[in-house]
Amino acid sequence: MPALPSPKPVVITSDSVAFCLRLSRVIESYHNGALPRAVSQLREEGTDLCRHGLVRPGLIRLRRAIVSLKRTTP
Amino acid sequence: MSKPAAFAPASRQSGLLGLRSVSLRFALVYGTLFVCSAVLFLSFIWWGTVGLLEHRVEQAITTDSRALFNIWSEGGPTGLTMIIDDRLEQDIDDNALYLLVNKDNKWVAGNLAEWPRQITINDHWFTMPVKRSYTEDMAKVRAYALPNGYRLLIGRDISGRTLLRKIVTDTLLWACVMVTLLAIGGGWLVRRLFRHVIHSISRTTQAITHGDMSRRMPVQGSDDELDEIAITINEMLERISRLMDGVRQVSNAIAHDLRTPITRARTQLEDAALHAKNEDELRAAIEQAVGNLDNVTSICEALLRIAQIESGARRSAFVLFDLIPALQDVCELYEAVAEEHGLRFVQHLPDHLPFFGDRAMFQQAVANLLDNAIKFSPPHGTITLSAKVLSTARRTDGSRGKRLRLSVTDEGIGMSEADMARASERFFRAEQARNTPGSGLGLSLVQAIVQLHDGKLQLASNTPGLITRIEIPLPDAETVPAQSRAAHP
């Protein structure tokens, strides 16, 4: 494996509040009608956690909500 | 003097290293083997865990790249962008890294802010640092070239795996340290144990070399191999002691038993030389002296015969023969002698009894037993010779075979238990037999002959009298050498 000439880290953009809000919007726009209760709850929890600075737990909940939506929606 | 002085430094040097010590070498070999085996085992565990994790990451990225290539060929940059967004939205593990850039190195899709400067080669694995909100992690990535100058970077955040790898590596390194310490401790124990055993043997053998035959190896009672060695050495020493005692006794007995007839012969000749009045008296004295010297010769012959039999050289004369006619020949001779002594001689013999051995020697053994029985029986007593075949002998290989039991029973003076135990010793004569003629070699000769035939000689009380029993394994057809069967069908 080649050695890296510079150790400067590359920023992961998905690990941010902005990406959280993006996921929240994706969930919101995904379903025309009302969201299933579990999905809605996950979305709310995830958005809250991101707003309070807990980005990774928030992202996990939002992603679970999306996965759940994809599984239930034809 | 100069030569040893020249060699002294080298010898001292190797002594200092301790490598001349067998126990240290043994301990070093033990320790090295222990550490090598443990390191090999732990390395296997390391490659089995850490190597597996690495392999799984690489496999996931490779699989992912194939799927994304298919998407590119179907939907181009737009389709790939959508799929990358889709994957990032559903990445519950939160470890996926994607970056799609165009020919101008501009960001098109993905979750990395820019193309890492250090990744200039495609289709190679790289490990690089990535920055999250609050932490800095490590990621494993691989770059792929796409048509129209596009480039795709696929990777995985391996911080969790890196942590696990560190834990496993640290654990295994500590295990190595512990194993090395255990090996050193074990080596020290092995060396101590080995030295203890060697020193114990050395001390005992040195004491024996200096003439202390009473010293024995200490037996711990743990019933292990060391105890086995100690018991074997002690048994060997016991046997050597017994043999030395035997040699000493035999030497004394030879000196005593030979001195008496020689002194007697000398006295007779001296007396005749000084006091014989005529030729007849002189002749009578010479005849008596010759008789005494014949007795000396017969003792020497008997001793030589026993020595020859005990050496096992006579086994070459073994043949297969019918024992009954051989026994009958001996009986015929001793029947007459028994009759002379007013004794009844009874025989219980089967019609045939195939036997593998030395015919003349076995006849000599039976003759000695009958001779003893006649010598020690009172008038009108009965002497019985019986032979029967038993089929319960267990051989060394566990199989059962036949054996001959030959008994000579008399109603004579018998023997005490203590005398029976010593009866086969050379020159041994029981107290009540001191006045009976004989050299004390008859039963020794019988014992030697019986042992040569792999048999046992036993004495038992007949109240009154003595039972002398010989038990000898009888041959199977397959155990008898072919030439012996051919010569004596």
XYZ file of C-alpha atoms in Angstrom:
563
model
C 0.000 0.000 0.000
C 1.558 3.345 -1.062
C 2.509 5.693 1.777
C 0.580 8.928 1.948
C 2.717 12.005 1.212
C 0.530 14.368 3.279
C -1.438 13.507 6.380
C -3.888 16.397 5.894
C -7.344 14.995 6.690
C -10.204 15.302 4.209
C -13.449 16.578 5.665
C -16.462 14.251 5.670
C -19.394 16.418 4.681
C -22.031 13.894 5.676
C -21.022 14.279 9.317
C -22.697 17.648 9.744
C -25.921 19.324 10.841
C -26.497 20.437 7.237
C -26.549 16.788 6.089
C -28.947 16.012 8.946
C -31.349 18.674 7.729
C -30.970 17.387 4.194
C -31.988 13.896 5.306
C -34.903 15.361 7.239
C -36.094 17.116 4.089
C -35.683 13.932 2.074
C -37.963 12.110 4.527
C -40.481 14.913 4.436
C -40.599 14.989 0.648
C -40.584 11.212 0.278
C -44.200 10.614 1.208
C -47.136 12.583 -0.151
C -49.463 11.685 2.695
C -48.823 11.436 6.404
C -45.623 9.662 7.466
C -45.911 6.423 9.384
C -45.760 7.019 13.122
C -42.433 5.198 13.667
C -40.770 7.043 10.751
C -42.087 10.358 11.922
C -40.817 9.701 15.420
C -37.363 8.715 14.153
C -37.211 11.856 12.005
C -38.144 14.108 14.899
C -35.675 12.460 17.248
C -32.873 12.525 14.674
C -33.430 16.218 13.816
C -33.529 17.158 17.499
C -30.310 15.274 18.242
C -28.538 16.975 15.300
C -29.729 20.405 16.431
C -28.342 19.667 19.896
C -24.939 18.826 18.424
C -25.295 15.009 18.586
C -24.829 14.619 14.852
C -23.945 10.922 14.582
C -26.821 9.574 16.730
C -29.122 11.961 14.888
C -27.903 10.731 11.520
C -28.439 7.115 12.543
C -32.101 7.795 13.415
C -32.741 9.731 10.215
C -31.133 7.016 8.121
C -33.222 4.379 9.880
C -36.309 6.406 9.054
C -35.314 6.513 5.374
C -34.552 2.773 5.295
C -37.917 2.106 6.932
C -39.698 4.292 4.374
C -37.955 2.546 1.447
C -38.902 -0.831 2.859
C -42.587 0.008 3.291
C -43.090 2.097 0.152
C -43.495 0.211 -3.143
C 51.289 -27.307 32.606
C 51.280 -24.778 29.804
C 48.601 -26.486 27.728
C 45.817 -26.558 30.311
C 46.622 -22.918 31.110
C 46.162 -22.018 27.440
C 42.770 -23.739 27.280
C 41.548 -22.457 30.605
C 39.990 -19.119 29.453
C 37.846 -20.744 26.760
C 36.698 -23.432 29.140
C 35.855 -20.862 31.817
C 34.000 -18.773 29.249
C 31.722 -21.623 28.227
C 31.324 -22.453 31.915
C 30.205 -18.873 32.529
C 27.648 -19.105 29.764
C 26.430 -22.251 31.429
C 26.006 -24.032 28.124
C 28.045 -26.969 29.375
C 25.206 -27.707 31.741
C 22.791 -30.266 30.339
C 20.003 -29.008 32.583
C 20.408 -25.439 31.273
C 20.454 -26.630 27.671
C 17.330 -28.668 28.367
C 15.621 -25.652 29.968
C 16.662 -23.405 27.046
C 15.297 -25.853 24.503
C 12.071 -26.117 26.521
C 11.745 -22.306 26.810
C 12.535 -21.697 23.138
C 10.068 -24.320 21.975
C 7.408 -22.942 24.310
C 7.889 -19.338 23.145
C 8.092 -20.308 19.447
C 4.892 -22.351 19.671
C 3.092 -19.557 21.531
C 4.277 -16.853 19.092
C 3.224 -19.008 16.154
C -0.172 -19.590 17.731
C -0.691 -15.909 18.619
C 0.422 -14.817 15.126
C -2.170 -17.146 13.694
C -4.835 -15.541 15.910
C -3.630 -12.051 14.884
C -3.843 -12.812 11.179
C -7.130 -14.585 11.729
C -8.763 -11.516 13.301
C -7.003 -8.379 12.066
C -6.320 -9.839 8.639
C -9.937 -10.889 8.322
C -11.164 -7.385 9.171
C -8.876 -5.833 6.536
C -9.993 -8.351 3.979
C -13.690 -7.677 4.669
C -13.249 -3.912 4.190
C -11.449 -4.438 0.885
C -14.105 -6.901 -0.215
C -16.941 -4.454 0.598
C -15.273 -1.648 -1.385
C -14.581 -3.911 -4.375
C -18.203 -5.158 -4.448
C -19.449 -1.605 -4.128
C -17.249 -0.434 -7.025
C -18.617 -3.131 -9.356
C -22.190 -2.097 -8.612
C -21.382 1.587 -9.164
C -19.649 0.838 -12.474
C -22.840 -0.834 -13.666
C -24.859 2.208 -12.635
C -22.407 4.494 -14.506
C -22.711 2.428 -17.681
C -26.509 2.663 -17.476
C -27.129 6.204 -16.180
C -23.861 8.101 -16.540
C -22.855 10.816 -14.039
C -26.488 11.645 -13.165
C -27.413 8.070 -12.343
C -24.244 7.562 -10.308
C -24.845 10.813 -8.377
C -28.347 9.665 -7.478
C -27.142 6.266 -6.306
C -24.319 7.757 -4.243
C -26.819 10.152 -2.569
C -29.161 7.232 -2.017
C -26.421 5.129 -0.376
C -25.268 7.928 1.851
C -28.854 8.537 2.951
C -29.243 4.895 3.964
C -25.773 4.291 5.431
C -26.847 3.274 8.922
C -23.289 2.135 9.827
C -22.136 5.677 8.993
C -18.829 4.495 7.590
C -19.271 4.760 3.804
C -17.165 7.301 1.907
C -17.819 8.329 -1.701
C -16.496 11.083 -3.918
C -17.181 11.611 -7.615
C -15.202 14.371 -9.388
C -15.139 15.522 -12.987
C -12.140 15.983 -15.285
C -11.447 19.382 -13.679
C -11.323 17.726 -10.305
C -14.567 19.490 -9.277
C -16.903 17.865 -6.760
C -19.922 16.163 -8.359
C -21.280 13.874 -5.635
C -20.294 12.179 -2.374
C -19.551 12.984 1.227
C -15.913 14.035 0.959
C -15.181 17.759 0.598
C -12.343 17.402 -1.902
C -10.205 14.894 -3.726
C -7.329 13.911 -1.426
C -4.138 15.332 -2.841
C -2.120 12.260 -1.976
C -4.281 9.904 -4.047
C -2.821 10.147 -7.493
C -2.868 6.515 -8.545
C -5.985 4.568 -9.434
C -6.715 0.997 -8.393
C -4.493 1.063 -5.309
C -5.412 0.798 -1.657
C -4.756 3.850 0.495
C -5.185 4.531 4.176
C -5.719 8.211 4.912
C -6.969 10.465 7.706
C -10.506 11.885 7.490
C -12.090 14.604 9.592
C -15.484 14.274 11.185
C -17.282 16.898 13.300
C -15.242 16.320 16.411
C -12.889 13.498 15.651
C -10.198 12.531 13.225
C -10.478 8.964 11.944
C -8.702 6.718 9.493
C -10.242 5.544 6.233
C -9.339 2.933 3.690
C -9.998 4.108 0.121
C -9.479 3.160 -3.493
C -9.699 5.403 -6.573
C -11.222 4.337 -9.885
C -11.025 6.053 -13.269
C -14.296 6.547 -15.140
C -14.944 7.613 -18.773
C -14.725 11.305 -19.758
C -12.138 12.119 -17.117
C -14.406 11.377 -14.170
C -12.874 9.769 -11.115
C -14.565 7.870 -8.297
C -13.226 7.376 -4.780
C -14.829 4.658 -2.643
C -13.820 4.082 0.959
C -14.769 3.019 4.441
C -14.158 4.652 7.778
C -12.024 2.048 9.597
C -11.701 3.791 12.950
C -13.771 1.083 14.688
C -11.725 -1.612 13.064
C -8.500 0.243 13.829
C -9.503 0.359 17.486
C -10.328 -3.342 17.462
C -7.051 -4.054 15.708
C -5.184 -2.081 18.374
C -6.975 -3.966 21.148
C -6.244 -7.337 19.534
C -2.612 -6.391 18.837
C -2.093 -5.076 22.375
C -3.738 -8.170 23.864
C -1.601 -10.497 21.785
C 1.572 -8.569 22.595
C 0.764 -8.811 26.299
C 0.011 -12.492 25.814
C 3.465 -12.835 24.201
C 5.068 -11.148 27.200
C 3.141 -13.406 29.599
C 4.046 -16.500 27.587
C 7.723 -15.482 27.599
C 7.596 -15.023 31.373
C 5.860 -18.393 31.719
C 8.487 -19.972 29.457
C 11.288 -18.498 31.580
C 9.561 -19.722 34.761
C 8.853 -23.124 33.236
C 12.422 -23.379 31.937
C 13.738 -22.542 35.393
C 11.491 -25.208 36.955
C 12.477 -27.782 34.317
C 16.141 -26.973 34.893
C 15.723 -27.310 38.656
C 13.882 -30.601 38.338
C 16.404 -31.930 35.841
C 19.337 -30.860 38.012
C 17.686 -32.418 41.032
C 17.326 -35.761 39.258
C 20.804 -35.666 37.718
C 22.410 -34.613 40.991
C 20.534 -37.310 42.860
C 21.749 -39.972 40.412
C 25.233 -38.462 40.447
C 25.416 -38.386 44.277
C 24.201 -41.975 44.546
C 26.554 -43.305 41.875
C 29.487 -41.381 43.383
C 28.740 -42.869 46.807
C 28.592 -46.331 45.226
C 31.859 -45.673 43.373
C 33.407 -44.926 46.757
C 32.162 -48.267 48.058
C 28.922 -47.331 49.818
C 26.604 -49.960 48.315
C 23.851 -49.125 50.812
C 22.983 -45.791 49.097
C 19.727 -45.644 47.099
C 17.931 -43.114 44.894
C 15.167 -41.215 46.739
C 11.657 -42.218 45.586
C 9.140 -39.362 45.907
C 6.077 -41.636 45.807
C 4.429 -39.651 43.004
C 4.488 -42.716 40.754
C 5.819 -40.690 37.811
C 8.653 -41.347 35.338
C 11.276 -39.981 37.744
C 10.102 -42.406 40.401
C 10.204 -45.127 37.774
C 13.857 -44.283 36.996
C 14.689 -44.164 40.705
C 12.986 -47.526 41.331
C 14.744 -49.111 38.338
C 18.150 -47.804 39.458
C 17.457 -48.988 43.024
C 16.447 -52.431 41.743
C 19.631 -52.531 39.682
C 21.671 -51.618 42.765
C 19.835 -54.250 44.829
C 20.660 -56.840 42.213
C 24.289 -55.750 42.023
C 24.474 -55.949 45.832
C 22.932 -59.391 45.833
C 25.301 -60.561 43.100
C 28.296 -59.145 44.947
C 27.146 -60.832 48.161
C 26.667 -64.034 46.196
C 30.150 -63.796 44.697
C 31.581 -63.123 48.148
C 29.715 -66.088 49.653
C 30.677 -68.357 46.782
C 34.328 -67.318 47.088
C 34.258 -68.078 50.815
C 32.467 -71.345 50.224
C 34.875 -72.398 47.464
C 37.831 -71.592 49.720
C 36.264 -73.544 52.560
C 35.000 -76.539 50.578
C 38.185 -76.963 48.591
C 40.500 -76.480 51.545
C 39.010 -79.394 53.506
C 39.660 -82.221 50.978
C 43.003 -80.724 49.921
C 44.169 -80.468 53.549
C 42.929 -83.977 54.174
C 44.800 -85.312 51.121
C 47.963 -83.474 52.167
C 47.758 -84.820 55.712
C 47.201 -88.354 54.437
C 50.176 -88.141 52.093
C 52.398 -86.574 54.740
C 51.365 -89.181 57.296
C 52.017 -91.963 54.824
C 55.406 -90.512 53.892
C 56.432 -90.410 57.545
C 54.754 -93.470 58.993
C 53.941 -95.986 56.236
C 55.593 -99.267 57.079
C 55.134 -100.969 53.776
C 54.067 -100.409 50.184
C 50.418 -101.435 50.820
C 49.940 -98.761 53.499
C 51.541 -96.193 51.197
C 49.280 -97.222 48.312
C 46.145 -97.046 50.526
C 47.101 -93.516 51.645
C 47.644 -92.431 48.031
C 44.248 -93.857 47.000
C 42.527 -91.960 49.820
C 44.309 -88.770 48.769
C 43.296 -89.328 45.136
C 39.669 -89.788 46.297
C 39.792 -86.453 48.151
C 41.361 -84.728 45.133
C 38.650 -86.274 42.890
C 36.133 -84.625 45.182
C 37.885 -81.274 44.565
C 37.801 -81.896 40.818
C 34.087 -82.746 40.895
C 33.336 -79.511 42.772
C 35.304 -77.509 40.188
C 33.535 -79.322 37.345
C 30.124 -78.655 38.884
C 30.943 -74.953 39.295
C 32.145 -74.690 35.705
C 29.043 -76.488 34.496
C 26.737 -74.112 36.381
C 28.645 -71.108 35.014
C 28.402 -72.502 31.495
C 24.656 -73.147 31.847
C 24.020 -69.696 33.342
C 25.811 -68.066 30.423
C 23.072 -69.503 28.163
C 25.582 -70.991 25.706
C 23.998 -74.425 26.035
C 20.706 -73.355 24.403
C 22.231 -74.156 21.033
C 21.914 -77.854 21.995
C 18.123 -77.596 22.428
C 16.052 -80.075 20.410
C 12.502 -81.317 20.385
C 12.285 -84.760 22.033
C 9.920 -87.004 23.985
C 10.674 -86.401 27.651
C 9.144 -89.672 28.947
C 11.810 -92.107 27.637
C 14.486 -89.699 28.916
C 12.880 -89.688 32.379
C 12.449 -93.463 32.298
C 16.197 -93.890 31.662
C 16.951 -91.853 34.780
C 14.266 -93.721 36.787
C 15.723 -97.065 35.803
C 19.055 -96.070 37.318
C 17.619 -94.586 40.506
C 15.078 -97.352 41.028
C 17.984 -99.680 41.781
C 19.632 -97.132 44.101
C 16.326 -96.580 45.951
C 15.900 -100.279 46.350
C 19.405 -100.506 47.835
C 18.373 -97.891 50.424
C 15.142 -99.750 51.180
C 12.946 -97.081 49.563
C 9.865 -97.355 47.387
C 10.090 -95.502 44.085
C 6.747 -94.532 42.461
C 6.347 -92.906 39.026
C 3.336 -91.079 37.579
C 4.283 -90.282 34.003
C 2.153 -89.822 30.860
C 2.817 -91.957 27.767
C 4.355 -89.146 25.720
C 5.449 -85.617 26.445
C 7.038 -83.536 23.662
C 9.674 -81.299 25.175
C 12.061 -78.692 23.757
C 15.382 -78.542 25.568
C 18.700 -80.206 26.291
C 17.990 -83.904 26.935
C 21.205 -84.749 28.803
C 21.037 -81.626 30.907
C 17.414 -82.183 31.876
C 18.224 -85.785 32.807
C 21.037 -84.411 34.994
C 18.570 -82.075 36.772
C 16.080 -84.898 37.469
C 18.916 -87.170 38.577
C 20.088 -84.517 41.082
C 16.561 -84.219 42.519
C 16.199 -88.024 42.831
C 19.689 -88.257 44.325
C 18.780 -85.690 46.987
C 15.444 -87.424 47.699
C 17.210 -90.777 48.207
C 19.978 -89.227 50.346
C 17.585 -87.556 52.760
C 14.855 -90.234 52.966
C 14.661 -92.647 55.904
C 14.394 -96.388 55.148
C 10.955 -97.648 53.955
C 10.019 -94.177 52.748
C 8.436 -93.467 49.370
C 9.865 -91.314 46.613
C 7.459 -90.170 43.909
C 8.317 -88.751 40.497
C 5.371 -87.275 38.644
C 5.002 -85.262 35.460
C 1.855 -83.627 34.203
C 0.880 -81.050 31.649
C -0.961 -77.934 32.829
C -2.653 -75.584 30.439
C -2.987 -72.374 32.368
C 0.348 -70.689 31.876
C 0.001 -67.157 30.635
C 2.726 -66.128 28.245
C 4.247 -62.650 28.008
C 2.079 -61.851 24.976
C -1.063 -62.648 26.991
C -1.895 -65.936 25.253
C -2.316 -69.153 27.195
C -0.051 -72.139 26.640
C 0.915 -75.469 28.153
C 3.501 -76.076 30.835
C 5.143 -79.088 32.361
C 4.994 -79.637 36.103
C 7.551 -82.198 37.238
C 7.569 -83.066 40.956
C 9.888 -85.178 43.085
C 8.369 -85.921 46.492
C 10.104 -87.602 49.399
C 9.292 -88.364 53.033
C 12.706 -87.376 54.374
C 13.950 -84.786 56.822
C 12.561 -81.869 54.774
C 13.644 -78.239 55.097
C 12.672 -75.173 57.078
C 11.149 -72.194 55.215
C 14.407 -70.222 55.590
C 16.476 -73.095 54.227
C 14.099 -73.563 51.281
C 14.609 -69.902 50.331
C 18.397 -70.410 50.226
C 18.479 -73.988 48.959
C 19.480 -73.104 45.399
C 22.433 -70.940 46.482
C 25.806 -72.404 45.642
C 27.425 -74.395 48.480
C 24.396 -73.902 50.726
C 23.818 -76.866 53.015
C 20.989 -77.020 55.533
C 22.039 -77.568 59.130
C 20.486 -81.045 59.354
C 22.268 -82.066 56.127
C 25.774 -81.225 57.298
C 26.567 -84.869 57.980
C 25.287 -86.098 54.631
C 27.877 -86.296 51.837
C 27.577 -83.609 49.151
C 28.981 -80.295 47.975
C 25.882 -78.057 48.141
C 25.915 -77.572 44.384
C 23.215 -80.048 43.318
C 20.203 -77.734 43.571
C 22.256 -74.813 42.177
C 22.840 -76.916 39.074
C 19.125 -77.831 38.898
C 18.175 -74.173 39.277
C 20.577 -73.169 36.458
C 19.181 -75.882 34.163
C 15.558 -74.953 34.920
C 16.274 -71.260 34.307
C 17.949 -72.140 31.013
C 14.644 -73.800 30.033
C 12.724 -70.641 31.085
C 11.240 -72.514 34.022
C 10.935 -72.143 37.782
C 12.204 -74.319 40.617
C 10.010 -74.418 43.720
C 10.406 -76.168 47.038
C 7.510 -77.005 49.356
C 7.067 -78.926 52.567
C 5.555 -82.428 52.337
C 5.181 -82.951 56.143
C 7.214 -85.030 56.427
C 9.615 -84.576 53.578
C 10.083 -82.216 50.696
C 8.387 -81.563 47.375
C 10.693 -80.248 44.671
C 8.722 -78.890 41.776
C 9.901 -77.801 38.339
C 7.580 -75.836 36.053
C 8.661 -75.294 32.471
C 6.637 -73.854 29.563
C 6.084 -76.421 26.818
C 6.720 -75.400 23.233
C 4.121 -74.722 20.561
C 4.813 -76.117 17.129
C 5.493 -72.607 15.769
C 7.941 -71.627 18.556
C 10.291 -74.559 17.935
C 13.031 -73.800 15.380
C 12.575 -75.699 12.092
C 15.969 -77.473 12.205
C 15.188 -78.833 15.691
C 11.924 -80.331 14.433
C 13.623 -81.752 11.359
C 16.410 -83.349 13.368
C 14.077 -84.763 16.013
C 10.617 -85.309 14.600
